[in-house]
CSV table of C-alpha atoms in Angstrom, one decimal:
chain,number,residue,atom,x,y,z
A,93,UNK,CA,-17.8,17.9,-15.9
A,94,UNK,CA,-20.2,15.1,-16.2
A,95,UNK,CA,-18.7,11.2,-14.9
A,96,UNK,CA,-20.4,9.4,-17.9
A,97,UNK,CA,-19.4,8.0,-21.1
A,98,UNK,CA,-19.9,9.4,-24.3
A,99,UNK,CA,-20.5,6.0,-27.0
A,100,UNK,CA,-20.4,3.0,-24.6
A,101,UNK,CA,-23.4,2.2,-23.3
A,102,UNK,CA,-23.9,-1.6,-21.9
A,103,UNK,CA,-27.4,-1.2,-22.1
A,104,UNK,CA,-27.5,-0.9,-26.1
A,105,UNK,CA,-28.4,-3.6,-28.1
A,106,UNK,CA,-25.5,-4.1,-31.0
A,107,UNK,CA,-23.1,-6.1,-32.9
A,108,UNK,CA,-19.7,-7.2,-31.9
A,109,UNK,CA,-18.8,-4.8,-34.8
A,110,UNK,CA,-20.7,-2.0,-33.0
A,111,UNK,CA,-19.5,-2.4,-29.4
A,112,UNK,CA,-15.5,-1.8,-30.3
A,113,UNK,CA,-16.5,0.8,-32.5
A,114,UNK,CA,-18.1,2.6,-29.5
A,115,UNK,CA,-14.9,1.9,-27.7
A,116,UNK,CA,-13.0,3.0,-30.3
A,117,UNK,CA,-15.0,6.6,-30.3
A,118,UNK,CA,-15.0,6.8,-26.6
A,119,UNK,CA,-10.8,6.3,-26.6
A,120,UNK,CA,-10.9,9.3,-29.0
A,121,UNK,CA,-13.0,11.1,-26.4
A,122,UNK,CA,-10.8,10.4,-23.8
A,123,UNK,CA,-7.9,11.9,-25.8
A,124,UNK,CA,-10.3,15.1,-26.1
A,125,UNK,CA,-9.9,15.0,-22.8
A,126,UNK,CA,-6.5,15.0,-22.2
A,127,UNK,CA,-6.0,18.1,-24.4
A,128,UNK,CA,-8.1,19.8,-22.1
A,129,UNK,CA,-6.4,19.0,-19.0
A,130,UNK,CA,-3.2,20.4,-21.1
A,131,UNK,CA,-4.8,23.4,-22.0
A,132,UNK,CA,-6.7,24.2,-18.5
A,133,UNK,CA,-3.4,23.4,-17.3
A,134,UNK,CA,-1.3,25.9,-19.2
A,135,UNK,CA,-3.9,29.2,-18.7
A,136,UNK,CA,-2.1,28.4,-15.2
A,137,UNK,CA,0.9,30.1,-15.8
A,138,UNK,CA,-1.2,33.4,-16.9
A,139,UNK,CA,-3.4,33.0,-13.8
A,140,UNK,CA,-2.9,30.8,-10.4
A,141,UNK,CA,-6.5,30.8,-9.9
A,142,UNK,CA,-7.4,27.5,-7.9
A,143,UNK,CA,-10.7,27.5,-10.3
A,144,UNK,CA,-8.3,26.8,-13.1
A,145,UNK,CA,-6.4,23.9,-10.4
A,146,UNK,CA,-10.4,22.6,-9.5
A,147,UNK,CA,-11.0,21.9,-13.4
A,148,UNK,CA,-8.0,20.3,-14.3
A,149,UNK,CA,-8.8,17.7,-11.0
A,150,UNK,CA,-12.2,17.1,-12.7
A,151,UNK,CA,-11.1,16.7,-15.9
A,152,UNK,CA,-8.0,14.1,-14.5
A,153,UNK,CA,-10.9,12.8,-12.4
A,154,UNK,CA,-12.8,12.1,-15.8
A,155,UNK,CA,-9.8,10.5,-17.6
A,156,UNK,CA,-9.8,7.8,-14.8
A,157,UNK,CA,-13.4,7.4,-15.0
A,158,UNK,CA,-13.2,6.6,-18.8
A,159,UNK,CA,-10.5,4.5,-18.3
A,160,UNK,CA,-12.1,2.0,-16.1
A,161,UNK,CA,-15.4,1.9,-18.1
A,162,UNK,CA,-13.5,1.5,-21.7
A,163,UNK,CA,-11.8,-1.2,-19.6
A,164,UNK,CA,-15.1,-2.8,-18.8
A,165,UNK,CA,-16.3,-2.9,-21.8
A,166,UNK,CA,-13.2,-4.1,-24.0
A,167,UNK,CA,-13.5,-6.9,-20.6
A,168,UNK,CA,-17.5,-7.3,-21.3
A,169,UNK,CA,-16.6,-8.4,-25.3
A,170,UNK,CA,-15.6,-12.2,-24.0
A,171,UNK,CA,-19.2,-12.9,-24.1
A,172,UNK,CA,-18.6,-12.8,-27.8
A,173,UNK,CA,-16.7,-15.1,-29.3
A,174,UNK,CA,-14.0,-13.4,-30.9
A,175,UNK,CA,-11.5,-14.2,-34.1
A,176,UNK,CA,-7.8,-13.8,-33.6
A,177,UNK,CA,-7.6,-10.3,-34.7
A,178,UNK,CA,-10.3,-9.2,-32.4
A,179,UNK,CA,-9.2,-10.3,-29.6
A,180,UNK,CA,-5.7,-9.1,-30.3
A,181,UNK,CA,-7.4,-5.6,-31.0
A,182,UNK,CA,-9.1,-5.4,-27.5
A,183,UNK,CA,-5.6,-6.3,-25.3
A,184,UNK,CA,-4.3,-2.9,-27.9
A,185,UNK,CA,-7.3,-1.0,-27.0
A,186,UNK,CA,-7.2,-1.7,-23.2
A,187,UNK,CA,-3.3,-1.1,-23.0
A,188,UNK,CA,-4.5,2.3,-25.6
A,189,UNK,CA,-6.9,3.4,-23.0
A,190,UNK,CA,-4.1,2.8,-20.1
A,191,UNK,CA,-2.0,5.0,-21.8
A,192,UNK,CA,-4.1,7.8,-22.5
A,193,UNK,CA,-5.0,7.5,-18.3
A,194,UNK,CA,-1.1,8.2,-17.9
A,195,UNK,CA,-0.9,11.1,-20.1
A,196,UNK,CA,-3.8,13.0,-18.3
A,197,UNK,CA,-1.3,12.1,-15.0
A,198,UNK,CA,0.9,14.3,-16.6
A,199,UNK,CA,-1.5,17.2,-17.4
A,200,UNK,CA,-1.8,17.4,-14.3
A,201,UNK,CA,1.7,17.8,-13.4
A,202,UNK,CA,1.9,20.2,-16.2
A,203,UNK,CA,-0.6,22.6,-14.1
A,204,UNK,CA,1.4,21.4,-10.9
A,205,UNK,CA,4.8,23.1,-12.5
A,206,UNK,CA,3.2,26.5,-12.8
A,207,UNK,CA,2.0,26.1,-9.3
A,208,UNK,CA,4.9,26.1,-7.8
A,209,UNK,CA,6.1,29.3,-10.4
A,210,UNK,CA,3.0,31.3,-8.2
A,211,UNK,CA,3.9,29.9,-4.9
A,212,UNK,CA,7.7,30.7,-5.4
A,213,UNK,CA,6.9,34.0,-6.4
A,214,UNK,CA,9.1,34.0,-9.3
A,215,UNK,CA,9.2,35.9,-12.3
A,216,UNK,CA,7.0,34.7,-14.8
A,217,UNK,CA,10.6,35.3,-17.2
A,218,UNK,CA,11.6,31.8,-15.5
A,219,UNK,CA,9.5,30.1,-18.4
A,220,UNK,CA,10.4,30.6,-22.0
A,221,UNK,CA,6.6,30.2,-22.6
A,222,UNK,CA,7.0,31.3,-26.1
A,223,UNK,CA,9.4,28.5,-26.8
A,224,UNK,CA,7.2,26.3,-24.7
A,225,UNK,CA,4.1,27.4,-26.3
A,226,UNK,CA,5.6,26.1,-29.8
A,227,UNK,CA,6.4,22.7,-28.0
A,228,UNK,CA,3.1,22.5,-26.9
A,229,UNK,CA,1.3,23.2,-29.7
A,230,UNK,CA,2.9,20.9,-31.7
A,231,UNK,CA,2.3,18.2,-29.2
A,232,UNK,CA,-1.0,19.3,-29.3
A,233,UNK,CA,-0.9,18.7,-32.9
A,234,UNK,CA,0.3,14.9,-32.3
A,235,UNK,CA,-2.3,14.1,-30.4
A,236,UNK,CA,-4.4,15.0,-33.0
A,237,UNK,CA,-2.5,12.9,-35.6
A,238,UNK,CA,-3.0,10.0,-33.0
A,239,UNK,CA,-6.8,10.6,-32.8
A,240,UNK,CA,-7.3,10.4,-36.4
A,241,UNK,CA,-5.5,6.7,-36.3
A,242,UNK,CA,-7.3,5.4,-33.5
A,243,UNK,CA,-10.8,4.3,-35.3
A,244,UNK,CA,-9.0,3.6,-38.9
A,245,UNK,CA,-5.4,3.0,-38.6
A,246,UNK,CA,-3.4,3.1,-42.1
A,247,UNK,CA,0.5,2.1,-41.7
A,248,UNK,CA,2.0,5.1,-44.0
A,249,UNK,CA,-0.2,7.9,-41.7
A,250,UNK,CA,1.3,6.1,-38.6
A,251,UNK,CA,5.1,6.2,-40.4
A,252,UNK,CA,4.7,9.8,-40.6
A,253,UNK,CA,3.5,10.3,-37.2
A,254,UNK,CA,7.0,9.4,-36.2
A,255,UNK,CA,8.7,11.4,-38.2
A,256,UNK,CA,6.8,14.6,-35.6
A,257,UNK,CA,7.6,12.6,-32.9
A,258,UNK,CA,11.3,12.9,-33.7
A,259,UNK,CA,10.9,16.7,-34.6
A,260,UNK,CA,9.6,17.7,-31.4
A,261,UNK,CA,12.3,15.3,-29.5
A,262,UNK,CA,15.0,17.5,-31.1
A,263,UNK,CA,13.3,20.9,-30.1
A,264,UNK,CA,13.0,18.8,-26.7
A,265,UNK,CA,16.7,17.9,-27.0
A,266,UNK,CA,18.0,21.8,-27.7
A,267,UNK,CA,16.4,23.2,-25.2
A,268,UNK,CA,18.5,21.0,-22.6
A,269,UNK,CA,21.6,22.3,-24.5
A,270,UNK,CA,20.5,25.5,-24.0
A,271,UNK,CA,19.8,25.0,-20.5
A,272,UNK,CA,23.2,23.5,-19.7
A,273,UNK,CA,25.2,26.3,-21.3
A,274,UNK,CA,22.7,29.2,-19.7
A,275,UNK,CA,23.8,27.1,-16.1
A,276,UNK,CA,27.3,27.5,-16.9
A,277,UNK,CA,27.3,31.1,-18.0
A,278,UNK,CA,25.7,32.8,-15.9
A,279,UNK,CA,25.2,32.3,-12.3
A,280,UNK,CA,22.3,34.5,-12.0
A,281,UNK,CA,20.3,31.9,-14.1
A,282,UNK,CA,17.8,28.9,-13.1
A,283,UNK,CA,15.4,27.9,-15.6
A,284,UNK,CA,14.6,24.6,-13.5
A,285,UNK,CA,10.8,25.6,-13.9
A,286,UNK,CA,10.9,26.0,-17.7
A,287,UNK,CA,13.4,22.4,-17.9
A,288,UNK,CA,10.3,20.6,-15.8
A,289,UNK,CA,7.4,22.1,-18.1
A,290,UNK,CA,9.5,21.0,-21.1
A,291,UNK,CA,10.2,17.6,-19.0
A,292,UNK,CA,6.6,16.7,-19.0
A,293,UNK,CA,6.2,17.6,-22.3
A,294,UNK,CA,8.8,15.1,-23.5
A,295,UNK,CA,7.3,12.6,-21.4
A,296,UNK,CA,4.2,13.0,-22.8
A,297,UNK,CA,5.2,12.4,-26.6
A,298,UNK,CA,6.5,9.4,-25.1
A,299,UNK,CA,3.1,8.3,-24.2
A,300,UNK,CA,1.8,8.8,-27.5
A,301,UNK,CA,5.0,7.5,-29.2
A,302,UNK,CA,3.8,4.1,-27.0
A,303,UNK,CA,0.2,4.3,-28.7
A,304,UNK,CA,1.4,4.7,-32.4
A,305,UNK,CA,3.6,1.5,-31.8
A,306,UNK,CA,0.9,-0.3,-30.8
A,307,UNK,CA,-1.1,0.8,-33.7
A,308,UNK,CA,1.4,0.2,-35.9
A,309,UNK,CA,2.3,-3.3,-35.0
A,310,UNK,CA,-1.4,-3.8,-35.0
A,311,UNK,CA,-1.7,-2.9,-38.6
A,312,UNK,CA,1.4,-5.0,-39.7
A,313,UNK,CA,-0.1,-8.0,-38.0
A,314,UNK,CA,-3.2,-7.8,-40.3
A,315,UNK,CA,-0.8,-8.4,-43.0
C-alpha cells in the first residue's frame, strides 16, 4: 500500500477548474478504497489469517491519509478566489471526504466482527453469510452508484440512488425480525455475530445515504 495520492498533486501547475477536479478523482479513489477494506475484510470470515487483519490496517491507514491531503487541498483553493458555488462545493467535498474516512472506520469493524467469530471458536453457521453476502454486495453496488455522482452529479441518478438505499434498509430491517423471533424460539440460538456484521452494514449505507444528500442538495442549489 503506497501513502500517496493518486490526482492531487500541489506541485502541478493548473486551473482552479483543474485542482477540484483532481479532488474530485482522488474522493473517488478514496471510495476504491473503502471497498477494499470491505472486501479484505470479509475473506476474514473464510480465513483468520492476521495477513488478511495487517491489509485491512494499511488500507484504513490509507483512507486517513487521503482524507487529510484531500482536506488540504480543498483548504489550499482560498488562494483562489472563488464564486459562490465553488466555495459551497469545497465545504461538500471536505464534509464528502470526512465521510468516506468514517466508512473505512467501519470496514474495519467489519473485519473486527469475524475476529472475534475465530477467537470464540464458533461455528462459522453463526453467520448467515449467504444472506449477508447479498447485503453486501448490494452495498457494494451503492457505493458504486455514489462514485459515479461524485465528479458529475445529475438530480434524477441521485433520486434513484435512494430508492437502493431504502431496498437494502428493508433487507436490513427483516433480518432483525428474523433475529428477534429466532431468540424467542429457540434457546439454543444466538446469531449476535451475524446481527453485528449486518449492524455495520446498515451503518455504513448510512454513511453513503449522508453523501447523496449532500450531493443532492448541492445540485438543487445550482438551480
Amino acid at each position: 500500500v503506497l501513502f500517496e495520492t493518486k490526482y492531487i498533486d500541489e506541485k502541478k501547475e493548473a486551473s482552479l477548474e483543474e485542482k477540484i477536479l483532481d479532488v474530485k478523482n482522488e474522493i473517488v479513489y478514496s471510495l476504491e478504497n473503502t471497498q477494499k477494506i470491505f472486501k479484505k475484510s470479509l475473506s476474514k470470515y473464510y480465513s483468520c489469517s492476521d495477513i488478511i487483519a495487517i491489509e485491512v490496517d494499511k488500507l484504513e491507514t490509507l483512507n486517513d491519509f487521503l482524507d487529510d491531503e484531500i482536506t488540504k487541498a480543498l483548504l489550499s483553493l482560498s488562494k483562489y478566489k472563488l464564486d459562490k458555488d465553488q466555495a459551497k462545493e469545497s465545504v461538500i467535498l471536505v464534509k464528502i471526504s470526512n465521510t468516506i474516512e468514517q466508512l473505512g472506520d467501519l470496514g474495519l469493524d467489519f473485519e473486527g466482527i469475524f475476529d472475534r467469530l475465530h477467537e470464540a471458536g464458533l461455528p462459522k453457521e453463526e453467520v448467515q453469510i449467504e444472506k449477508l453476502t447479498e447485503m453486501f454486495n448490494k452495498l457494494m453496488k451503492l457505493i458504486d452508484l455514489i462514485q459515479e455522482q461524485i465528479l458529475s452529479p445529475v438530480e434524477s441518478g441521485l433520486i434513484k440512488i435512494k430508492d437502493y438505499e431504502e431496498e437494502i434498509y428493508a433487507m436490513v430491517s427483516d433480518e432483525f425480525d428474523i433475529h428477534v423471533k429466532k431468540l424467542q424460539e429457540d434457546s439454543k440460538y444466538h446469531g449476535n455475530i451475524f446481527v453485528d456484521a449486518v449492524s455495520v452494514l446498515e451503518s455504513s449505507v448510512s454513511k453513503l445515504r449522508d453523501i447523496r444528500k449532500l450531493l443532492l442538495k448541492h445540485v438543487r442549489s445550482r438551480k
